[in-house]
Coordinates of N, CA, C and O in Angstrom, one line a residue:
X1 N 137.2 224.2 127.2 CA 137.0 225.2 128.1 C 137.6 226.4 127.7 O 137.3 227.5 128.2
X2 N 139.2 226.2 127.7 CA 139.6 227.3 127.9 C 139.6 228.2 126.6 O 139.7 229.3 126.4
X3 N 139.3 227.5 125.2 CA 138.7 228.0 124.0 C 137.5 228.9 124.3 O 137.5 230.2 123.7
X4 N 136.6 228.5 125.2 CA 135.3 229.1 125.5 C 135.7 230.8 126.3 O 135.4 231.8 126.0
X5 N 136.8 230.4 127.0 CA 137.1 231.6 128.0 C 137.7 232.4 127.1 O 137.7 233.8 127.3
X6 N 138.8 232.2 126.1 CA 139.4 232.9 125.2 C 138.3 233.6 124.2 O 138.4 234.9 124.2
X7 N 137.4 232.9 123.8 CA 136.4 233.4 123.1 C 135.6 234.4 123.8 O 135.3 235.6 123.1
X8 N 135.3 234.4 124.8 CA 134.7 235.7 125.8 C 135.7 237.0 126.0 O 135.1 237.9 125.8
X9 N 137.0 236.5 126.3 CA 137.9 237.4 126.3 C 138.0 238.3 124.8 O 137.8 239.6 125.1
X10 N 137.8 237.6 124.0 CA 138.0 238.3 122.7 C 136.4 239.2 122.1 O 137.0 240.6 121.8
X11 N 135.9 238.7 122.8 CA 134.4 239.7 122.3 C 134.4 240.9 123.6 O 134.0 241.6 122.8
X12 N 134.9 240.7 124.7 CA 134.8 241.6 125.5 C 135.9 242.6 124.8 O 135.7 243.5 124.9
X13 N 136.9 242.3 124.7 CA 138.1 243.0 123.9 C 137.3 243.8 122.5 O 137.5 245.2 122.6
X14 N 136.7 243.2 121.8 CA 135.9 243.8 120.6 C 134.8 244.9 121.2 O 134.6 245.6 120.8
X15 N 134.2 244.5 122.2 CA 133.4 245.3 122.8 C 133.9 246.8 123.3 O 133.4 247.8 123.3
X16 N 135.0 246.5 124.2 CA 135.8 247.6 124.5 C 136.5 248.6 123.6 O 135.9 249.7 123.4
X17 N 136.7 247.9 122.1 CA 137.3 248.7 121.3 C 136.1 249.3 120.5 O 136.2 250.2 120.4
X18 N 134.8 248.8 120.6 CA 133.9 249.7 119.6 C 132.9 250.7 120.6 O 133.0 251.7 120.1
X19 N 133.2 250.4 121.6 CA 132.6 251.4 122.6 C 133.8 252.4 122.9 O 133.0 253.6 122.6
X20 N 134.8 252.2 123.0 CA 135.6 253.2 122.8 C 135.8 254.2 121.7 O 135.7 255.7 121.7
X21 N 135.7 253.9 120.4 CA 135.9 253.9 119.1 C 134.8 254.7 119.0 O 134.8 255.9 118.2
X22 N 133.7 254.5 119.4 CA 132.1 255.2 119.1 C 132.1 256.4 119.8 O 131.8 257.5 119.4
X23 N 132.8 256.3 121.0 CA 132.5 257.5 121.8 C 133.7 258.2 121.9 O 133.5 259.9 121.7
X24 N 134.9 258.0 121.4 CA 136.2 259.3 121.4 C 136.4 259.2 119.8 O 137.4 259.9 119.7
X25 N 136.2 258.2 119.2 CA 136.5 258.2 117.5 C 138.4 258.1 117.6 O 139.0 258.7 117.0
X26 N 138.7 257.5 118.3 CA 140.3 257.1 118.7 C 140.1 255.6 119.4 O 139.1 255.0 119.8
X27 N 141.4 254.9 119.3 CA 141.5 253.7 119.6 C 142.8 253.8 120.6 O 144.0 253.8 119.9
X28 N 143.0 253.5 121.9 CA 143.8 254.0 122.6 C 145.0 252.7 122.5 O 144.6 251.7 122.3
X29 N 146.4 253.1 122.6 CA 147.5 252.0 122.1 C 147.3 250.9 123.6 O 147.5 249.6 123.0
X30 N 147.1 251.1 124.5 CA 147.1 250.0 125.7 C 146.0 249.2 125.1 O 146.0 248.1 125.8
X31 N 144.8 249.6 124.6 CA 143.7 248.6 124.5 C 144.3 247.9 123.3 O 143.6 246.3 123.4
X32 N 144.7 248.1 122.4 CA 145.3 247.3 121.3 C 146.4 246.5 121.9 O 146.3 245.1 121.4
X33 N 147.5 246.7 122.5 CA 148.2 245.9 122.9 C 147.8 245.1 123.9 O 148.1 244.0 123.8
X34 N 146.7 245.4 124.7 CA 146.0 244.5 125.7 C 145.6 243.4 124.7 O 145.9 241.8 124.9
X35 N 144.9 243.5 123.5 CA 144.2 242.2 122.6 C 145.3 241.5 122.1 O 145.3 240.8 121.8
X36 N 146.5 242.4 121.5 CA 147.5 241.4 120.8 C 148.2 240.6 121.8 O 148.6 239.6 121.6
X37 N 148.3 241.1 123.3 CA 149.4 240.0 124.0 C 148.4 238.9 124.4 O 148.5 237.8 124.7
X38 N 146.7 239.2 124.5 CA 145.8 238.3 124.9 C 145.9 237.2 123.6 O 146.0 235.8 123.8
X39 N 145.8 237.6 122.3 CA 145.9 236.8 121.3 C 147.1 235.6 121.0 O 147.0 234.8 120.8
X40 N 148.1 236.5 121.6 CA 149.4 235.6 121.4 C 149.4 234.6 122.7 O 149.9 233.5 122.4
X41 N 149.0 235.3 123.9 CA 149.0 234.1 125.1 C 148.1 232.9 124.5 O 148.2 231.8 124.8
X42 N 147.0 233.3 123.7 CA 145.8 232.2 123.5 C 146.4 231.2 122.4 O 146.4 229.7 122.7
X43 N 147.2 231.8 121.4 CA 148.0 230.9 120.8 C 149.3 229.8 121.3 O 149.3 229.2 120.8
X44 N 149.7 230.8 122.2 CA 150.9 230.2 123.0 C 150.5 228.8 123.6 O 151.0 227.8 123.5
X45 N 149.1 228.9 124.3 CA 148.5 228.0 125.2 C 147.8 226.7 124.2 O 147.0 225.9 124.8
X46 N 147.4 227.0 122.8 CA 146.4 226.5 121.7 C 145.1 226.5 122.6 O 144.1 225.9 122.3
X47 N 144.9 227.8 123.0 CA 143.6 227.8 123.6 C 142.9 229.3 122.6 O 141.9 229.8 123.0
X48 N 143.4 229.3 121.1 CA 142.7 230.5 120.5 C 141.3 229.8 120.1 O 141.1 228.9 119.7
X49 N 140.5 231.0 120.1 CA 139.0 230.6 120.0 C 138.8 230.3 118.3 O 137.9 229.7 118.2
X50 N 139.4 230.6 117.6 CA 139.5 230.3 115.9 C 140.9 229.4 115.9 O 142.1 229.6 116.6
X51 N 140.3 228.2 115.5 CA 141.2 227.1 115.0 C 142.3 227.7 114.1 O 142.1 227.7 112.8
X52 N 143.6 228.1 114.4 CA 144.6 228.2 113.5 C 146.0 228.4 113.9 O 145.9 227.7 115.2
X53 N 146.8 228.1 113.2 CA 148.3 227.9 113.6 C 149.0 229.5 114.0 O 148.3 230.2 113.5
X54 N 150.2 229.4 113.9 CA 150.8 230.7 114.5 C 151.0 231.2 112.9 O 150.9 232.6 112.8
X55 N 151.4 230.4 111.7 CA 152.0 231.3 110.4 C 150.1 232.0 110.2 O 150.3 233.1 109.5
X56 N 149.3 231.2 110.1 CA 148.2 231.9 109.8 C 147.4 233.3 110.6 O 147.1 233.9 110.1
X57 N 147.7 233.1 111.8 CA 147.5 234.5 112.8 C 148.7 235.6 112.5 O 148.2 236.4 112.2
X58 N 149.8 235.1 111.9 CA 150.7 236.2 111.8 C 150.6 236.9 110.3 O 150.8 237.9 110.0
X59 N 150.3 235.9 109.4 CA 149.9 236.1 108.2 C 148.6 237.3 108.3 O 148.6 238.3 107.7
X60 N 147.3 236.8 109.3 CA 146.4 238.1 109.1 C 146.7 238.9 109.7 O 146.2 240.2 109.4
X61 N 147.7 239.1 110.8 CA 148.2 240.3 111.6 C 149.0 241.5 110.4 O 148.6 242.6 110.3
X62 N 149.7 240.8 109.8 CA 150.7 241.5 108.6 C 149.6 241.7 107.6 O 150.1 243.1 107.2
X63 N 148.9 241.3 107.1 CA 147.9 241.5 105.9 C 147.3 242.8 106.5 O 146.8 243.6 105.9
X64 N 146.3 242.5 107.4 CA 145.5 243.6 108.2 C 146.3 244.6 108.0 O 145.5 245.8 108.1
X65 N 147.5 244.9 108.9 CA 147.9 246.2 109.4 C 148.5 246.5 108.2 O 148.3 247.7 108.0
X66 N 149.3 245.8 107.4 CA 149.7 246.1 105.9 C 148.7 246.8 105.1 O 148.8 247.8 104.3
X67 N 147.6 246.4 104.8 CA 146.6 247.1 103.9 C 146.0 248.3 104.5 O 145.8 249.1 103.6
X68 N 145.8 248.0 105.7 CA 145.1 249.6 106.3 C 146.3 250.6 106.2 O 145.8 251.7 106.4
X69 N 147.3 250.0 106.6 CA 148.5 251.2 106.6 C 148.5 251.7 105.2 O 148.8 253.6 105.4
X70 N 147.7 251.4 104.3 CA 148.0 252.2 103.0 C 146.8 253.2 103.0 O 147.1 254.8 102.3
X71 N 145.7 253.3 103.6 CA 144.5 254.0 103.8 C 145.1 255.1 105.0 O 144.7 256.3 104.7
X72 N 146.0 254.3 105.7 CA 146.5 255.6 106.7 C 147.3 256.5 106.0 O 147.6 257.8 106.4
X73 N 148.4 255.9 105.2 CA 149.5 256.5 104.5 C 148.8 258.1 103.5 O 149.1 258.8 103.2
X74 N 147.3 257.6 103.0 CA 146.7 258.4 102.5 C 145.9 259.6 103.3 O 145.2 260.3 102.6
X75 N 145.9 259.2 104.2 CA 145.2 260.5 105.2 C 143.7 259.8 105.6 O 143.0 260.8 106.2
X76 N 143.3 258.9 105.0 CA 141.8 258.4 104.9 C 141.6 257.7 106.6 O 140.2 257.4 106.5
X77 N 142.3 256.9 106.9 CA 142.1 256.3 108.7 C 143.3 256.9 109.4 O 144.3 257.4 109.3
X78 N 142.7 256.5 110.7 CA 143.6 256.9 111.6 C 144.4 255.7 111.9 O 144.1 254.7 111.6
X79 N 145.6 256.0 112.8 CA 146.9 254.9 113.4 C 145.9 254.0 114.1 O 146.4 252.8 113.9
X80 N 145.2 254.4 115.3 CA 144.3 253.6 116.2 C 143.8 252.3 114.9 O 143.7 251.2 115.5
X81 N 143.0 252.9 114.0 CA 142.1 251.6 113.0 C 143.5 250.7 112.8 O 142.9 249.6 112.7
X82 N 144.6 251.4 112.4 CA 145.5 250.3 111.5 C 146.1 249.5 112.5 O 146.0 248.1 112.4
X83 N 146.3 250.0 113.7 CA 147.3 249.2 114.8 C 145.7 248.0 115.4 O 146.6 246.9 115.5
X84 N 144.8 248.4 115.5 CA 143.7 247.5 115.8 C 143.7 246.7 114.6 O 143.4 245.5 115.3
X85 N 143.5 246.8 113.6 CA 143.4 245.6 112.6 C 144.8 244.6 112.7 O 144.4 243.4 112.8
X86 N 145.8 245.2 112.8 CA 146.9 244.0 112.9 C 146.7 243.4 114.3 O 146.8 242.0 114.1
X87 N 146.3 243.8 115.3 CA 146.1 243.1 116.6 C 144.6 242.2 115.9 O 144.7 240.8 116.6
X88 N 143.8 242.5 115.6 CA 142.6 241.8 115.3 C 143.0 240.5 114.1 O 142.7 239.4 114.5
X89 N 144.1 240.7 113.5 CA 144.5 239.6 112.5 C 145.0 238.6 113.1 O 145.1 237.7 112.7
X90 N 145.6 238.7 114.5 CA 146.2 237.9 115.1 C 145.2 236.9 116.0 O 145.4 235.8 116.2
X91 N 143.9 237.5 116.5 CA 143.0 236.8 116.9 C 142.1 235.8 115.8 O 141.7 234.7 115.9
X92 N 141.7 236.5 114.5 CA 140.9 235.6 113.4 C 141.7 235.0 112.1 O 141.3 234.1 111.6
X93 N 143.3 235.5 112.2 CA 143.6 234.9 110.8 C 143.7 235.5 109.8 O 142.7 236.2 109.5
X94 N 144.4 234.8 108.6 CA 143.8 235.4 107.1 C 142.7 235.0 106.8 O 142.2 235.4 105.7
X95 N 142.1 234.1 107.1 CA 141.0 233.3 106.4 C 139.9 234.1 106.6 O 139.1 234.1 106.0
X96 N 139.6 234.6 108.0 CA 138.4 235.7 108.2 C 138.7 236.9 107.7 O 137.7 237.6 108.0
X97 N 139.7 237.8 107.1 CA 140.0 239.0 107.2 C 139.0 239.4 106.1 O 138.3 240.8 106.3
X98 N 138.4 238.8 104.9 CA 137.9 239.3 103.8 C 136.5 239.5 104.5 O 136.0 240.6 104.2
X99 N 135.8 238.6 104.9 CA 134.6 238.6 105.2 C 134.4 239.4 106.6 O 133.4 240.5 106.3
X100 N 135.2 239.8 107.2 CA 135.3 240.8 108.7 C 135.2 242.2 107.8 O 134.6 243.5 108.2
X101 N 136.2 242.5 106.8 CA 136.7 243.7 105.9 C 135.2 244.3 105.6 O 134.8 245.1 105.4
X102 N 134.6 243.0 104.6 CA 133.6 243.6 103.6 C 132.4 243.7 104.7 O 131.9 245.0 104.5
X103 N 132.2 243.3 105.7 CA 131.4 243.7 107.0 C 131.3 244.8 107.2 O 130.3 245.8 107.4
X104 N 132.5 245.2 108.1 CA 132.8 246.5 108.6 C 132.8 247.3 107.3 O 132.2 248.7 107.9
X105 N 133.4 247.2 106.2 CA 133.3 248.1 105.3 C 131.7 248.6 104.9 O 131.3 249.8 104.8
X106 N 131.1 247.7 104.7 CA 129.1 248.1 104.5 C 128.7 249.0 105.9 O 128.0 249.6 105.4
X107 N 129.4 248.5 106.8 CA 128.7 249.2 108.0 C 129.3 250.5 107.8 O 128.4 251.6 108.3
X108 N 130.4 251.1 107.8 CA 131.2 252.1 107.6 C 130.5 252.8 106.5 O 130.2 254.3 106.6
X109 N 130.2 252.2 105.5 CA 129.6 253.0 104.3 C 128.1 253.6 104.7 O 127.6 254.5 104.2
X110 N 127.4 252.7 105.6 CA 126.0 252.9 105.9 C 126.0 254.3 106.7 O 125.2 255.6 106.7
X111 N 127.1 254.4 107.8 CA 127.6 255.3 108.5 C 127.8 257.0 107.4 O 127.1 257.6 108.1
X112 N 128.5 256.5 106.7 CA 128.8 257.6 105.9 C 127.6 258.4 105.1 O 127.3 259.4 105.1
X113 N 126.8 257.2 104.8 CA 125.7 257.8 104.0 C 124.9 258.2 105.0 O 123.8 259.5 104.6
X114 N 124.4 258.1 106.1 CA 123.5 258.6 107.1 C 124.0 259.9 107.3 O 123.4 260.9 107.8
X115 N 125.5 260.0 107.5 CA 125.9 261.2 107.5 C 125.7 262.3 106.5 O 125.4 263.2 107.1
X116 N 125.8 261.8 105.4 CA 125.6 262.7 104.4 C 124.3 263.1 104.4 O 123.7 264.5 104.0
X117 N 123.3 262.3 104.6 CA 122.2 262.5 104.9 C 121.2 263.6 105.7 O 120.7 264.5 105.4
X118 N 121.8 263.2 107.1 CA 121.7 264.0 107.8 C 122.4 265.5 108.2 O 122.0 266.6 108.6
X119 N 123.5 265.8 107.1 CA 123.9 266.9 106.8 C 123.3 267.7 106.4 O 123.1 269.0 106.0
X120 N 122.6 267.1 104.9 CA 121.7 267.9 104.2 C 120.3 268.2 104.6 O 119.6 269.0 104.6
X121 N 119.8 266.9 105.5 CA 118.4 267.4 105.8 C 118.5 266.8 107.5 O 118.2 265.8 107.8
X122 N 118.3 267.9 108.3 CA 118.5 267.7 109.7 C 117.5 267.2 110.6 O 117.0 268.2 111.1
X123 N 117.0 265.9 109.6 CA 115.2 265.8 110.5 C 115.7 265.2 111.8 O 114.9 265.1 112.8
X124 N 116.8 264.4 112.3 CA 117.1 264.0 113.4 C 118.2 264.3 114.3 O 119.2 264.0 114.3
X125 N 118.1 265.7 114.7 CA 119.5 266.0 115.3 C 119.8 265.4 116.6 O 121.1 265.4 116.6
X126 N 119.3 264.9 117.1 CA 119.8 264.2 118.4 C 120.4 262.8 117.6 O 121.4 262.7 118.4
X127 N 119.7 262.2 116.9 CA 120.4 261.0 116.2 C 122.0 261.5 115.6 O 122.9 260.5 115.8
X128 N 121.9 262.8 115.0 CA 123.4 262.8 114.4 C 124.0 263.6 115.4 O 125.4 263.0 115.4
X129 N 124.0 263.5 116.7 CA 124.7 264.4 117.7 C 125.1 263.0 118.5 O 126.3 262.7 118.8
X130 N 124.3 262.1 118.6 CA 124.9 260.4 118.8 C 126.0 260.4 117.8 O 126.9 259.4 118.4
X131 N 125.4 260.0 116.3 CA 126.4 259.4 115.7 C 128.0 260.0 115.3 O 128.6 259.7 115.0
X132 N 127.6 261.5 115.3 CA 128.8 262.4 114.9 C 129.3 263.0 115.9 O 130.3 263.8 115.5
X133 N 128.9 263.2 117.1 CA 129.3 264.2 118.2 C 128.6 265.7 117.9 O 128.1 266.0 117.0
X134 N 129.3 266.9 118.8 CA 128.7 268.2 118.5 C 129.4 268.6 117.3 O 130.7 268.3 116.8
X135 N 128.6 269.4 116.4 CA 129.3 270.1 115.2 C 129.9 271.3 115.8 O 129.6 272.1 116.6
X136 N 131.3 271.4 115.4 CA 132.2 272.4 115.6 C 131.7 273.8 115.1 O 131.6 274.9 115.7
X137 N 131.1 273.5 114.2 CA 130.4 274.7 113.4 C 129.5 275.4 114.0 O 129.3 276.6 113.7
X138 N 128.5 274.4 114.7 CA 127.4 275.1 115.3 C 128.1 275.9 116.6 O 127.3 276.9 117.1
X139 N 129.2 275.5 117.5 CA 129.5 276.4 118.3 C 130.5 277.2 118.1 O 131.0 278.1 119.0
X140 N 130.4 277.8 116.5 CA 131.6 278.7 116.1 C 133.1 278.7 116.2 O 133.8 279.3 116.1
X141 N 133.4 276.9 116.5 CA 134.6 276.9 116.4 C 135.2 276.6 115.1 O 134.4 276.3 113.8
X142 N 136.4 276.6 114.5 CA 137.0 276.6 113.1 C 136.7 274.8 113.2 O 137.1 274.3 114.2
X143 N 136.6 274.7 111.9 CA 136.7 273.0 111.7 C 137.9 272.3 111.9 O 139.2 273.2 111.8
X144 N 138.3 271.2 112.4 CA 139.3 270.6 113.2 C 140.0 270.1 111.5 O 139.4 270.1 110.3
X145 N 141.3 270.0 111.5 CA 142.0 270.0 110.3 C 141.7 268.7 109.6 O 141.5 268.4 108.4
X146 N 141.5 267.3 110.4 CA 141.4 266.3 109.9 C 139.8 265.3 110.9 O 139.9 265.2 112.2
X147 N 139.0 265.3 110.2 CA 137.7 265.1 110.6 C 137.4 263.5 110.6 O 137.7 263.1 109.4
X148 N 137.4 263.1 111.6 CA 137.1 261.3 111.5 C 135.6 261.0 112.3 O 135.7 260.8 113.4
X149 N 134.8 260.9 111.1 CA 133.7 260.9 111.8 C 133.0 259.3 111.6 O 131.8 258.9 112.1
X150 N 133.8 258.7 111.1 CA 133.6 257.2 110.7 C 134.4 256.5 111.6 O 135.7 256.4 111.5
X151 N 134.1 255.8 112.8 CA 134.7 255.0 113.7 C 135.3 253.7 113.1 O 134.6 252.4 113.6
X152 N 136.0 253.2 112.1 CA 136.2 252.1 111.6 C 136.3 251.3 112.3 O 136.3 249.8 112.3
X153 N 137.3 251.2 113.6 CA 138.2 250.3 114.3 C 136.7 249.7 114.9 O 136.4 248.4 115.1
X154 N 135.7 250.7 115.3 CA 134.4 250.3 115.7 C 133.6 249.1 114.9 O 133.1 248.2 115.3
X155 N 133.8 249.6 113.7 CA 132.9 248.6 112.8 C 133.5 247.1 112.5 O 133.2 246.2 112.1
X156 N 135.2 247.4 112.5 CA 135.7 246.2 112.5 C 135.4 245.2 113.8 O 135.5 243.9 113.4
X157 N 135.4 245.8 114.6 CA 135.1 245.0 115.7 C 133.7 244.3 115.9 O 133.6 243.1 116.5
X158 N 133.1 245.1 115.4 CA 131.4 244.8 115.5 C 131.2 243.1 114.2 O 130.7 242.5 114.7
X159 N 131.9 243.8 113.1 CA 132.0 242.9 112.3 C 132.5 241.5 112.5 O 132.2 240.5 112.4
X160 N 133.8 241.5 113.4 CA 134.6 240.3 114.1 C 133.6 239.7 115.0 O 133.4 238.3 115.0
X161 N 132.9 240.5 115.6 CA 132.0 239.7 116.8 C 130.9 239.2 115.9 O 130.6 237.7 116.5
X162 N 130.2 239.5 114.9 CA 129.6 238.9 114.1 C 130.0 237.6 113.3 O 129.4 236.6 113.5
X163 N 131.0 237.8 113.1 CA 131.9 236.6 112.3 C 131.8 235.6 113.3 O 131.7 234.1 113.3
X164 N 132.6 235.6 114.7 CA 132.8 234.8 115.6 C 131.5 234.2 116.2 O 131.5 232.9 116.3
X165 N 130.5 235.2 116.1 CA 129.2 234.2 116.7 C 128.4 233.5 115.8 O 128.2 232.3 116.0
X166 N 128.3 234.0 114.4 CA 127.4 233.5 113.4 C 128.2 233.0 112.3 O 128.4 232.0 111.5
X167 N 129.3 233.6 112.0 CA 129.8 233.3 110.8 C 130.5 232.2 110.8 O 130.6 231.4 109.5
X168 N 131.2 231.9 111.7 CA 132.1 230.5 112.0 C 131.2 229.5 111.6 O 131.7 228.3 111.2
X169 N 130.0 229.5 112.0 CA 129.1 228.4 111.9 C 128.6 228.0 110.8 O 128.6 226.9 110.7
X170 N 128.5 228.8 109.8 CA 128.2 228.3 108.6 C 129.3 228.0 107.8 O 128.8 227.5 106.8
X171 N 130.4 228.4 108.5 CA 131.8 228.2 107.2 C 132.0 226.6 107.3 O 132.0 225.8 107.9

């Protein structure tokens, strides 16, 4: 029963991350911290929705944070994505990182491809507005220094939710 409750909390946290990142293109620290505290609490009480020990959870957090930190250092990813990945690693451990990363990367790649298509052929301006926000060029504003049009934390959250609901059952 406790594991099911923690699984629900985990899925609600993932949903909150995805919604916030899609809408704001950022992940707030308070939301990342809440997820990390919940994961640590679940581990402490033996109620983690993913069967793993402390070592696997901490390794997952370190690998996720460390790997995405490289992309942040190169200016390719925001800090919120990196911090979220570390908290996510606490929840899913090291064994689930690869499938979650792969699915999230496929989703983010599809997002980027759609962005490129809609930039060249604006056949669906409303879809473009929903996916990418208002164009600063259309408003006559100078473009921002760093444009983050792919909400990678949202795709990580969606991939983790898919893995949680379907992926664990087949493994």
